[in-house]
Short mmCIF file of C-alpha atoms and ligand atoms in Angstrom, two decimals:
data_model
loop_
_atom_site.label_atom_id
_atom_site.label_comp_id
_atom_site.label_asym_id
_atom_site.label_seq_id
_atom_site.Cartn_x
_atom_site.Cartn_y
_atom_site.Cartn_z
CA UNK A 205 -52.93 82.89 -7.70
CA UNK A 206 -49.83 84.82 -5.88
CA UNK A 207 -47.02 86.49 -7.77
CA UNK A 208 -44.33 83.62 -7.76
CA UNK A 209 -41.78 85.47 -10.05
CA UNK A 210 -38.86 85.44 -7.60
CA UNK A 211 -39.54 81.51 -7.00
CA UNK A 212 -40.02 80.58 -10.30
CA UNK A 213 -36.63 82.36 -11.33
CA UNK A 214 -34.45 79.44 -12.83
CA UNK A 215 -30.99 79.09 -11.02
CA UNK A 216 -30.08 76.44 -13.59
CA UNK A 217 -31.39 75.37 -16.87
CA UNK A 218 -33.56 72.37 -16.27
CA UNK A 219 -32.14 70.30 -19.30
CA UNK A 220 -28.57 70.67 -17.98
CA UNK A 221 -29.62 69.88 -14.52
CA UNK A 222 -31.39 66.69 -16.14
CA UNK A 223 -28.50 65.77 -18.10
CA UNK A 224 -26.20 65.71 -15.12
CA UNK A 225 -28.31 63.74 -13.04
CA UNK A 226 -28.48 61.20 -15.89
CA UNK A 227 -24.69 60.85 -16.14
CA UNK A 228 -24.31 60.57 -12.48
CA UNK A 229 -26.80 57.79 -12.56
CA UNK A 230 -25.17 56.10 -15.38
CA UNK A 231 -21.66 56.12 -13.48
CA UNK A 232 -23.19 54.66 -10.38
CA UNK A 233 -24.89 51.75 -12.47
CA UNK A 234 -21.51 51.11 -14.23
CA UNK A 235 -20.06 50.34 -10.88
CA UNK A 236 -23.15 48.40 -9.42
CA UNK A 237 -22.91 45.27 -7.25
CA UNK A 238 -25.82 43.11 -7.91
CA UNK A 239 -25.60 40.58 -5.18
CA UNK A 240 -28.84 42.44 -3.58
CA UNK A 241 -30.17 44.18 -6.44
CA UNK A 242 -33.82 43.05 -7.05
CA UNK A 243 -34.71 41.03 -9.97
CA UNK A 244 -38.47 42.09 -9.82
CA UNK A 245 -39.15 45.27 -7.85
CA UNK A 246 -38.40 48.66 -8.75
CA UNK A 247 -35.07 50.22 -8.29
CA UNK A 248 -33.09 52.91 -9.55
CA UNK A 249 -30.04 51.92 -11.94
CA UNK A 250 -27.95 53.69 -9.46
CA UNK A 251 -28.25 55.88 -6.57
CA UNK A 252 -30.78 56.37 -3.77
CA UNK A 253 -34.34 56.45 -4.05
CA UNK A 254 -37.25 57.07 -1.44
CA UNK A 255 -41.17 57.49 -2.05
CA UNK A 256 -43.13 56.39 -5.00
CA UNK A 257 -44.32 59.53 -6.91
CA UNK A 258 -46.55 60.34 -9.67
CA UNK A 259 -48.35 56.83 -10.05
CA UNK A 260 -50.66 57.05 -12.85
CA UNK A 261 -51.92 55.35 -15.76
CA UNK A 262 -51.33 57.74 -19.01
CA UNK A 263 -51.79 57.18 -22.78
CA UNK A 264 -51.80 53.29 -22.19
CA UNK A 265 -48.81 53.06 -19.80
CA UNK A 266 -48.38 52.87 -16.11
CA UNK A 267 -46.00 55.30 -14.51
CA UNK A 268 -43.83 55.12 -11.51
CA UNK A 269 -41.74 58.06 -10.85
CA UNK A 270 -39.81 58.27 -7.47
CA UNK A 271 -37.65 60.47 -5.50
CA UNK A 272 -34.12 60.24 -6.84
CA UNK A 273 -30.88 61.34 -5.54
CA UNK A 274 -28.71 60.66 -8.23
CA UNK A 275 -25.37 61.71 -7.20
CA UNK A 276 -24.89 59.08 -4.46
CA UNK A 277 -26.50 56.17 -2.55
CA UNK A 278 -27.32 58.49 -0.02
CA UNK A 279 -30.48 60.79 0.40
CA UNK A 280 -29.71 64.09 -0.89
CA UNK A 281 -31.02 67.04 -2.96
CA UNK A 282 -34.06 65.33 -4.65
CA UNK A 283 -35.15 64.50 -8.27
CA UNK A 284 -37.64 62.59 -9.73
CA UNK A 285 -36.55 59.15 -11.61
CA UNK A 286 -39.29 57.53 -13.89
CA UNK A 287 -39.98 53.80 -15.30
CA UNK A 288 -42.97 53.03 -17.01
CA UNK A 289 -44.89 49.62 -18.05
CA UNK A 290 -47.51 48.52 -20.41
CA UNK A 291 -48.61 45.37 -18.56
CA UNK A 292 -47.88 46.22 -14.54
CA UNK A 293 -45.38 43.22 -15.38
CA UNK A 294 -42.23 44.42 -17.16
CA UNK A 295 -40.68 47.85 -16.87
CA UNK A 296 -38.62 50.12 -18.82
CA UNK A 297 -36.46 53.01 -17.52
CA UNK A 298 -37.43 56.66 -18.91
CA UNK A 299 -35.44 59.61 -18.46
CA UNK A 300 -35.23 61.23 -15.05
CA UNK A 301 -38.10 63.43 -15.20
CA UNK A 302 -37.62 66.72 -12.69
CA UNK A 303 -34.43 67.99 -11.27
CA UNK A 304 -34.06 70.79 -9.20
CA UNK A 305 -34.00 74.00 -11.45
CA UNK A 306 -36.01 77.02 -9.98
CA UNK A 307 -35.47 79.03 -6.48
CA UNK A 308 -38.69 77.29 -5.12
CA UNK A 309 -36.69 73.89 -5.66
CA UNK A 310 -33.08 74.87 -4.46
CA UNK A 311 -32.99 71.79 -2.11
CA UNK A 312 -34.65 69.60 -4.37
CA UNK A 313 -38.29 68.29 -5.99
CA UNK A 314 -39.86 66.37 -3.22
CA UNK A 315 -42.84 64.09 -3.24
CA UNK A 316 -45.79 64.26 -5.33
CA UNK A 317 -48.51 62.78 -7.89
CA UNK A 318 -49.62 62.83 -11.52
CA UNK A 319 -53.12 63.12 -13.02
CA UNK A 320 -54.32 63.21 -16.84
CA UNK A 321 -55.29 66.81 -16.62
CA UNK A 322 -58.37 68.38 -18.66
CA UNK A 323 -56.13 69.02 -21.47
CA UNK A 324 -55.26 65.00 -21.70
CA UNK A 325 -51.61 65.92 -20.86
CA UNK A 326 -49.77 64.43 -17.79
CA UNK A 327 -49.60 66.90 -14.82
CA UNK A 328 -47.26 66.38 -12.02
CA UNK A 329 -48.00 68.46 -8.61
CA UNK A 330 -44.90 67.96 -6.40
CA UNK A 331 -43.37 69.93 -3.53
CA UNK A 332 -40.43 72.68 -4.25
CA UNK A 333 -38.11 72.25 -1.28
CA UNK A 334 -35.90 75.01 0.16
CA UNK A 335 -34.73 75.75 3.71
CA UNK A 336 -36.18 78.74 6.10
CA UNK A 337 -32.47 79.97 6.45
CA UNK A 338 -31.55 79.26 3.05
CA UNK A 339 -28.50 77.44 3.66
CA UNK A 340 -29.75 74.21 5.97
CA UNK A 341 -32.42 72.67 7.83
CA UNK A 342 -31.57 73.94 11.36
CA UNK A 343 -34.41 76.49 11.03
CA UNK A 344 -36.66 74.01 9.29
CA UNK A 345 -37.69 73.59 5.60
CA UNK A 346 -39.53 76.18 3.58
CA UNK A 347 -41.83 74.35 1.04
CA UNK A 348 -44.38 75.34 -1.82
CA UNK A 349 -46.66 73.23 -4.05
CA UNK A 350 -45.42 73.03 -7.90
CA UNK A 351 -46.67 71.83 -11.05
CA UNK A 352 -45.12 70.37 -14.21
CA UNK A 353 -47.17 69.17 -17.64
CA UNK A 354 -46.13 66.85 -20.53
CA UNK A 355 -47.58 65.79 -23.86
CA UNK A 356 -45.44 62.54 -24.15
CA UNK A 357 -45.57 61.69 -20.43
CA UNK A 358 -41.60 61.69 -20.50
CA UNK A 359 -40.36 65.47 -21.18
CA UNK A 360 -41.90 67.62 -18.53
CA UNK A 361 -42.28 71.46 -18.81
CA UNK A 362 -42.13 72.93 -15.30
CA UNK A 363 -45.15 75.23 -14.54
CA UNK A 364 -43.78 76.56 -11.40
CA UNK A 365 -45.30 77.43 -8.18
CA UNK A 366 -49.02 77.09 -7.55
CA UNK A 367 -49.47 77.08 -3.79
CA UNK A 368 -47.33 79.18 -1.63
CA UNK A 369 -46.73 78.84 2.19
CA UNK A 370 -47.59 82.19 3.48
CA UNK A 371 -46.88 81.24 7.02
CA UNK A 372 -43.39 79.58 6.41
CA UNK A 373 -44.60 76.54 8.00
CA UNK A 374 -41.80 74.32 8.44
CA UNK A 375 -43.36 71.16 6.70
CA UNK A 376 -45.90 71.81 3.93
CA UNK A 377 -45.81 68.93 1.52
CA UNK A 378 -46.74 65.93 -0.83
CA UNK A 379 -49.45 67.16 -2.99
CA UNK A 380 -51.96 64.28 -3.93
CA UNK A 381 -54.61 65.21 -6.74
CA UNK A 382 -57.72 64.09 -8.13
CA UNK A 383 -60.94 64.98 -9.95
CA UNK A 384 -64.55 64.23 -8.78
CA UNK A 385 -67.67 66.00 -10.13
CA UNK A 386 -65.82 68.17 -12.15
CA UNK A 387 -63.35 69.96 -9.44
CA UNK A 388 -60.02 69.47 -8.71
CA UNK A 389 -58.82 68.69 -5.25
CA UNK A 390 -55.57 68.36 -3.76
CA UNK A 391 -54.46 67.14 -0.17
CA UNK A 392 -51.29 67.56 1.27
CA UNK A 393 -49.46 67.41 4.87
CA UNK A 394 -48.36 70.27 7.25
CA UNK A 395 -46.65 70.75 10.56
CA UNK A 396 -48.59 73.61 12.35
CA UNK A 397 -46.81 76.23 14.16
CA UNK A 398 -47.99 74.12 17.41
CA UNK A 399 -46.19 71.10 15.99
CA UNK A 400 -49.30 69.08 15.17
CA UNK A 401 -49.51 67.12 12.12
CA UNK A 402 -52.33 67.98 9.57
CA UNK A 403 -53.86 67.18 6.01
CA UNK A 404 -55.52 70.04 4.44
CA UNK A 405 -57.43 70.18 1.31
CA UNK A 406 -57.34 72.62 -1.45
CA UNK A 407 -59.60 72.86 -4.41
CA UNK A 408 -59.36 74.20 -8.40
CA UNK A 409 -61.55 74.80 -11.44
CA UNK A 410 -58.52 74.83 -13.93
CA UNK A 411 -55.67 73.07 -12.14
CA UNK A 412 -53.46 76.33 -11.83
CA UNK A 413 -55.33 78.22 -9.39
CA UNK A 414 -55.78 76.45 -6.09
CA UNK A 415 -57.48 77.73 -2.91
CA UNK A 416 -57.63 76.40 0.35
CA UNK A 417 -60.80 74.63 1.36
CA UNK A 418 -60.33 73.09 4.79
CA UNK A 419 -58.46 71.17 7.30
CA UNK A 420 -59.51 67.48 6.30
CA UNK A 421 -57.93 65.79 9.47
CA UNK A 422 -55.78 67.01 12.24
CA UNK A 423 -53.88 63.80 13.98
CA UNK A 424 -54.99 63.32 17.57
CA UNK A 425 -51.61 62.49 18.97
CA UNK A 426 -50.01 65.30 20.27
CA UNK A 427 -46.74 63.45 19.47
CA UNK A 428 -47.34 63.36 15.91
CA UNK A 429 -46.02 66.20 14.19
CA UNK A 430 -46.12 65.64 10.51
CA UNK A 431 -48.39 63.62 8.53
CA UNK A 432 -46.42 62.87 4.90
CA UNK A 433 -47.48 61.66 1.69
CA UNK A 434 -51.14 61.91 2.40
CA UNK A 435 -53.63 59.95 -0.02
CA UNK A 436 -57.17 60.19 0.07
CA UNK A 437 -59.80 57.96 -2.00
CA UNK A 438 -63.32 56.52 -2.13
CA UNK A 439 -63.29 52.66 -2.13
CA UNK A 440 -66.21 50.40 -2.87
CA UNK A 441 -67.50 48.50 0.40
CA UNK A 442 -68.89 44.82 0.00
CA UNK A 443 -72.27 45.98 0.72
CA UNK A 444 -72.51 48.31 -2.42
CA UNK A 445 -71.70 51.40 -0.43
CA UNK A 446 -68.69 53.37 -0.41
CA UNK A 447 -65.84 54.60 2.24
CA UNK A 448 -63.12 57.20 1.80
CA UNK A 449 -59.92 55.78 2.93
CA UNK A 450 -57.23 58.27 4.37
CA UNK A 451 -53.55 57.24 4.11
CA UNK A 452 -50.68 59.12 5.69
CA UNK A 453 -47.07 58.39 6.81
CA UNK A 454 -46.84 59.76 10.54
CA UNK A 455 -43.97 61.02 12.24
CA UNK A 456 -43.54 61.39 15.67
CA UNK A 457 -45.64 57.94 16.60
CA UNK A 458 -44.23 56.35 19.64
CA UNK A 459 -44.28 52.24 19.48
CA UNK A 460 -46.75 50.66 21.83
CA UNK A 461 -46.65 46.90 21.85
CA UNK A 462 -46.30 45.42 18.33
CA UNK A 463 -47.83 48.71 16.99
CA UNK A 464 -45.89 51.79 15.50
CA UNK A 465 -42.34 50.11 15.78
CA UNK A 466 -40.74 51.65 12.64
CA UNK A 467 -39.32 55.47 13.14
CA UNK A 468 -42.14 56.85 11.16
CA UNK A 469 -45.40 54.88 10.39
CA UNK A 470 -47.55 54.41 7.05
CA UNK A 471 -51.31 53.71 7.53
CA UNK A 472 -54.72 54.62 6.97
CA UNK A 473 -58.04 55.04 8.53
CA UNK A 474 -61.27 54.28 7.03
CA UNK A 475 -64.65 56.95 7.07
CA UNK A 476 -66.85 58.97 5.36
CA UNK A 477 -66.41 62.21 3.68
CA UNK A 478 -68.56 64.54 1.16
CA UNK A 479 -67.24 67.67 -0.20
CA UNK A 480 -67.79 70.57 2.15
CA UNK A 481 -66.77 68.66 5.05
CA UNK A 482 -64.08 67.12 7.21
CA UNK A 483 -62.97 63.46 6.84
CA UNK A 484 -64.96 61.36 9.50
CA UNK A 485 -62.89 58.34 10.46
CA UNK A 486 -64.50 55.23 11.43
CA UNK A 487 -61.74 53.22 12.48
CA UNK A 488 -58.36 53.60 14.24
CA UNK A 489 -55.08 54.14 12.67
CA UNK A 490 -53.94 50.84 10.89
CA UNK A 491 -50.63 49.94 9.54
CA UNK A 492 -50.43 49.04 5.62
CA UNK A 493 -47.74 46.86 6.36
CA UNK A 494 -46.05 45.22 9.67
CA UNK A 495 -42.73 44.79 8.39
CA UNK A 496 -39.66 47.11 9.28
CA UNK A 497 -39.19 48.78 6.06
CA UNK A 498 -42.34 50.28 4.69
CA UNK A 499 -43.03 53.93 4.16
CA UNK A 500 -44.70 56.60 2.07
CA UNK A 501 -46.89 54.53 -0.04
CA UNK A 502 -49.02 55.94 -2.87
CA UNK A 503 -51.99 54.90 -4.67
CA UNK A 504 -53.22 55.25 -8.34
CA UNK A 505 -57.07 54.53 -9.89
CA UNK A 506 -56.36 52.05 -12.88
CA UNK A 507 -58.47 52.38 -15.79
CA UNK A 508 -60.23 49.52 -15.08
CA UNK A 509 -61.11 50.64 -11.58
CA UNK A 510 -58.38 48.83 -9.36
CA UNK A 511 -57.04 50.63 -6.61
CA UNK A 512 -53.34 49.91 -6.60
CA UNK A 513 -50.86 50.94 -4.17
CA UNK A 514 -47.07 50.82 -4.03
CA UNK A 515 -44.62 51.71 -1.11
CA UNK A 516 -41.06 52.68 -0.65
CA UNK A 517 -39.02 49.91 1.26
CA UNK A 518 -37.36 52.31 3.77
CA UNK A 519 -34.24 51.06 5.32
CA UNK A 520 -34.10 51.56 9.00
CA UNK A 521 -30.79 53.29 9.09
CA UNK A 522 -28.74 53.39 5.73
CA UNK A 523 -28.01 50.13 4.20
CA UNK A 524 -24.82 48.07 3.14
CA UNK A 525 -26.50 48.08 -0.34
CA UNK A 526 -24.98 51.95 -0.57
CA UNK A 527 -21.65 50.15 -0.88
CA UNK A 528 -22.81 48.67 -4.17
CA UNK A 529 -24.04 51.83 -5.43
CA UNK A 530 -27.75 51.99 -5.07
CA UNK A 531 -30.15 52.23 -2.33
CA UNK A 532 -34.03 51.46 -1.96
CA UNK A 533 -36.67 49.67 -3.83
CA UNK A 534 -40.64 49.99 -4.12
CA UNK A 535 -42.78 46.92 -2.63
CA UNK A 536 -44.56 45.29 -5.20
CA UNK A 537 -47.54 46.84 -6.73
CA UNK A 538 -50.80 45.40 -4.36
CA UNK A 539 -54.55 45.94 -5.04
CA UNK A 540 -56.25 47.37 -2.39
CA UNK A 541 -60.07 46.06 -1.78
CA UNK A 542 -62.35 46.56 1.43
CA UNK A 543 -63.75 43.40 2.31
CA UNK A 544 -66.37 41.70 4.43
CA UNK A 545 -64.00 42.04 7.29
CA UNK A 546 -64.28 45.71 7.28
CA UNK A 547 -60.89 46.14 6.68
CA UNK A 548 -58.35 46.50 3.87
CA UNK A 549 -56.25 44.09 2.28
CA UNK A 550 -53.56 44.32 -0.18
CA UNK A 551 -52.54 41.48 -2.56
CA UNK A 552 -49.94 41.66 -4.99
CA UNK A 553 -51.64 42.66 -8.68
CA UNK A 554 -52.48 39.51 -10.82
CA UNK A 555 -50.17 40.59 -13.42
CA UNK A 556 -47.20 39.75 -11.16
CA UNK A 557 -48.34 36.11 -11.75
CA UNK A 558 -46.72 36.23 -15.01
CA UNK A 559 -43.25 36.59 -13.91
CA UNK A 560 -43.77 32.85 -12.80
CA UNK A 561 -41.08 31.03 -14.47
CA UNK A 562 -42.10 27.47 -13.45
CA UNK A 563 -44.80 25.90 -10.65
CA UNK A 564 -43.14 23.34 -8.46
CA UNK A 565 -45.73 21.45 -6.37
CA UNK A 566 -44.09 19.92 -3.18
CA UNK A 567 -47.45 18.45 -1.95
CA UNK A 568 -48.36 18.27 1.50
CA UNK A 569 -46.31 16.92 4.27
CA UNK A 570 -45.56 16.92 8.01
CA UNK A 571 -42.41 17.76 9.69
CA UNK A 572 -41.42 16.29 12.82
CA UNK A 573 -40.63 17.66 16.13
CA UNK A 574 -37.93 20.19 15.56
CA UNK A 575 -37.30 19.31 11.95
CA UNK A 576 -35.92 21.09 9.48
CA UNK A 577 -36.37 20.39 5.84
CA UNK A 578 -34.72 22.02 2.74
CA UNK A 579 -37.11 22.63 -0.16
CA UNK A 580 -35.21 24.67 -2.50
CA UNK A 581 -31.69 24.49 -2.62
CA UNK A 582 -30.67 28.00 -4.10
CA UNK A 583 -33.51 30.49 -4.46
CA UNK A 584 -32.34 33.99 -6.06
CA UNK A 585 -35.71 35.23 -6.80
CA UNK A 586 -38.67 33.10 -5.63
CA UNK A 587 -42.32 32.95 -5.02
CA UNK A 588 -43.13 30.61 -2.01
CA UNK A 589 -46.97 29.56 -1.28
CA UNK A 590 -47.45 27.82 1.71
CA UNK A 591 -50.33 26.65 3.70
CA UNK A 592 -50.29 25.50 7.06
CA UNK A 593 -52.91 23.19 8.71
CA UNK A 594 -52.88 24.64 12.15
CA UNK A 595 -55.25 21.75 13.51
CA UNK A 596 -52.94 19.25 12.66
CA UNK A 597 -49.87 21.24 13.53
CA UNK A 598 -48.49 21.13 17.58
CA UNK A 599 -45.35 23.13 17.09
CA UNK A 600 -45.10 26.48 18.86
CA UNK A 601 -43.44 28.35 15.96
CA UNK A 602 -43.65 26.91 12.50
CA UNK A 603 -42.63 28.42 8.83
CA UNK A 604 -40.03 29.10 6.65
CA UNK A 605 -36.32 30.04 6.84
CA UNK A 606 -35.53 31.92 3.81
CA UNK A 607 -31.90 33.46 2.47
CA UNK A 608 -29.97 30.65 4.50
CA UNK A 609 -26.79 30.45 3.69
CA UNK A 610 -23.93 28.11 4.47
CA UNK A 611 -22.35 30.49 7.27
CA UNK A 612 -26.03 29.81 9.10
CA UNK A 613 -27.34 32.92 8.23
CA UNK A 614 -31.36 33.29 7.39
CA UNK A 615 -34.56 34.97 7.68
CA UNK A 616 -37.42 33.54 9.52
CA UNK A 617 -41.23 33.89 8.23
CA UNK A 618 -43.61 31.77 10.18
CA UNK A 619 -46.81 31.35 12.60
CA UNK A 620 -46.01 31.79 16.31
CA UNK A 621 -48.52 29.89 18.26
CA UNK A 622 -47.48 32.00 21.45
CA UNK A 623 -48.39 35.36 20.55
CA UNK A 624 -50.93 34.23 17.70
CA UNK A 625 -49.46 36.42 15.16
CA UNK A 626 -47.18 35.94 12.19
CA UNK A 627 -43.64 36.75 12.82
CA UNK A 628 -40.78 37.92 10.28
CA UNK A 629 -37.55 37.68 12.27
CA UNK A 630 -34.12 38.82 11.31
CA UNK A 631 -32.04 37.59 14.42
CA UNK A 632 -29.92 35.49 12.19
CA UNK A 633 -29.90 38.07 8.96
CA UNK A 634 -26.70 37.88 7.07
CA UNK A 635 -25.87 41.66 6.63
CA UNK A 636 -27.81 44.42 7.87
CA UNK A 637 -30.61 45.12 10.17
CA UNK A 638 -31.91 42.65 12.58
CA UNK A 639 -34.86 42.46 15.00
CA UNK A 640 -38.23 41.15 14.48
CA UNK A 641 -42.05 42.38 13.55
CA UNK A 642 -45.09 40.37 13.99
CA UNK A 643 -48.50 40.85 12.32
CA UNK A 644 -51.54 40.22 13.81
CA UNK A 645 -54.43 37.48 12.89
CA UNK A 646 -57.84 38.00 13.56
CA UNK A 647 -60.36 35.70 15.60
CA UNK A 648 -61.92 34.72 12.30
CA UNK A 649 -58.53 33.63 10.80
CA UNK A 650 -57.08 31.75 13.79
CA UNK A 651 -60.56 30.00 14.10
CA UNK A 652 -60.14 28.85 10.64
CA UNK A 653 -57.55 26.53 11.35
CA UNK A 654 -55.38 27.35 8.63
CA UNK A 655 -52.82 30.00 7.52
CA UNK A 656 -51.78 30.92 4.26
CA UNK A 657 -48.61 32.66 3.48
CA UNK A 658 -47.19 33.94 0.15
CA UNK A 659 -44.08 35.13 0.44
CA UNK A 660 -41.71 36.84 -2.11
CA UNK A 661 -38.09 36.58 -1.98
CA UNK A 662 -36.03 38.44 -4.00
CA UNK A 663 -32.30 39.03 -3.77
CA UNK A 664 -32.40 41.64 -1.18
CA UNK A 665 -35.73 41.44 0.26
CA UNK A 666 -38.81 39.59 1.72
CA UNK A 667 -42.41 40.36 1.05
CA UNK A 668 -45.25 38.55 2.90
CA UNK A 669 -48.93 38.26 2.34
CA UNK A 670 -50.76 36.56 4.89
CA UNK A 671 -54.29 35.13 4.11
CA UNK A 672 -54.56 37.02 0.84
CA UNK A 673 -53.48 40.00 1.90
CA UNK A 674 -55.22 40.43 5.15
CA UNK A 675 -51.82 41.62 6.47
CA UNK A 676 -48.40 42.01 4.66
CA UNK A 677 -44.90 42.45 5.60
CA UNK A 678 -41.74 43.93 4.12
CA UNK A 679 -38.45 43.55 4.87
CA UNK A 680 -35.03 44.02 3.45
CA UNK A 681 -32.74 40.41 3.76
CA UNK A 682 -29.32 41.05 2.73
CA UNK A 683 -27.93 37.26 2.69
CA UNK A 684 -23.94 36.55 3.05
CA UNK A 685 -22.48 35.22 0.09
CA UNK A 686 -23.15 31.65 -1.44
CA UNK A 687 -26.20 29.71 -2.38
CA UNK A 688 -29.38 30.82 -0.89
CA UNK A 689 -31.85 28.05 0.43
CA UNK A 690 -35.22 27.77 1.34
CA UNK A 691 -36.31 25.31 4.40
CA UNK A 692 -39.22 24.39 6.24
CA UNK A 693 -38.93 24.50 10.08
CA UNK A 694 -41.10 23.00 13.16
CA UNK A 695 -40.05 24.33 16.62
CA UNK A 696 -41.16 22.41 20.07
CA UNK A 697 -43.99 20.23 18.04
CA UNK A 698 -44.63 18.97 14.71
CA UNK A 699 -45.91 20.97 11.61
CA UNK A 700 -48.70 20.05 9.16
CA UNK A 701 -47.97 21.54 5.48
CA UNK A 702 -51.24 21.36 3.65
CA UNK A 703 -49.46 22.74 0.45
CA UNK A 704 -46.42 24.15 -0.57
CA UNK A 705 -45.96 25.54 -4.46
CA UNK A 706 -42.86 27.44 -5.23
CA UNK A 707 -42.14 29.52 -8.27
CA UNK A 708 -39.13 30.86 -9.78
CA UNK A 709 -39.57 34.31 -10.44
CA UNK A 710 -38.66 36.33 -13.75
CA UNK A 711 -36.93 39.80 -14.11
CA UNK A 712 -39.12 42.78 -14.43
CA UNK A 713 -36.65 44.05 -17.00
CA UNK A 714 -34.95 47.00 -15.09
CA UNK A 715 -31.36 44.81 -14.05
C1 FRU B 811 -41.14 60.64 2.85
C2 FRU B 811 -40.41 61.95 2.74
C3 FRU B 811 -41.74 63.28 1.89
C4 FRU B 811 -40.74 64.05 1.16
C5 FRU B 811 -39.73 63.49 0.56
C6 FRU B 811 -38.35 63.63 0.44
O1 FRU B 811 -40.20 59.90 2.92
O2 FRU B 811 -39.80 62.71 3.47
O3 FRU B 811 -42.28 63.81 2.69
O4 FRU B 811 -41.39 64.87 0.03
O5 FRU B 811 -39.55 62.22 1.66
O6 FRU B 811 -37.49 62.79 -0.53
#
């Protein structure tokens, strides 16, 4: 281990930094407006949040930490906020876990992960963030990996820097740690001197002293200069073997048709890996989520062996919610499984069903050519399960208008027979971002003659799961004032609804 005395020097007492941050969040929360504040998605009480961090199950509780700027609803010097849950259904707020307090973290405590250590305590690994010129980002960042540890999973003691950045690379961050065959492993992302995105692998025997193992993966696209928030895990395949999933949030990708439409894009490759080797991809890069607002997902392994992932809903260019004292929410926790079709599916964890307050079965029905039909008069927080019989449908587009307000605003989710995709279109969105995205359907899905859409509408967002999580799409949707109706719509033809069930959704307990 190097000499990190300088970097570990406190510039402020950590407890003072935490207390100040708590007061700032409480002030923002006191003035918060709730028109778009989520009922069943994780968000901060007040302030700005981004990436999920430190996802873990420790001493019977699920932990979700997250990047938090407590002093305004804009991005700023990062802290780690924290919520926990006994049942993955309802959550409680925990004290802010980390605030910048040592030289290595002068400009923030950046993203990272959590593991239960060999000592049974909860260990956090995260990036200490500062700048090369000491003042601003003009000459690039200067980042190192740090650790902190806790007995109760709530109050953390900082251990300081564990991995230095001797070449002073401009981006060098987001450690994800796991244990395998008696060894500790860590991946993180970096930008090489020649501006290429790489994921590196480090190993450790004792969780404190880490050594460089190898470059696990170098992105082949020369435009991609940084791979943020890598994640790497083994997943069972239906044939009884396993595969490795390499996840990252790529910076520098260029849009290509329907792919990579977001500024930065979060996805994965499936392949193989053995300790002592590099990752061997067997697939191309695939998106986790085809919506406009998904980024920096992180996963955890539950005690029951489930692989659970949460993503940050990243507003493309600021958000009108910033006027309300908060910004940013997570997607629902999703279970990741590798299926017979050779791809990963993500479905909301089964525990989410416990939030249903009722079951309303609207039955089957046929909409006439260009017919629009209201199914819910005012839906603040709902799940909608819609199965469309494509064989009996002649419409060119058919689906749902969500967050329909009396001023004519809405967000559209449906099947488009011209592109043979599921579209999420915010052309008529009430407030904020517009534009559309389109998720693919495989030949097999199209041949089945049916499409199943599971749609979650929260106060300020829409999440769509296509055919049991074969694809997912997340988007902010910020309706104008007044009631928020849900309508079915068939365009240029008729629509055969095989089934339609809706549920009002309860609160996860964080409002
Ligand atoms: C991804 C990211 C991470 C970084 C964090 C800072 O959204 O840029 O790479 O650690 O956010 O908030």
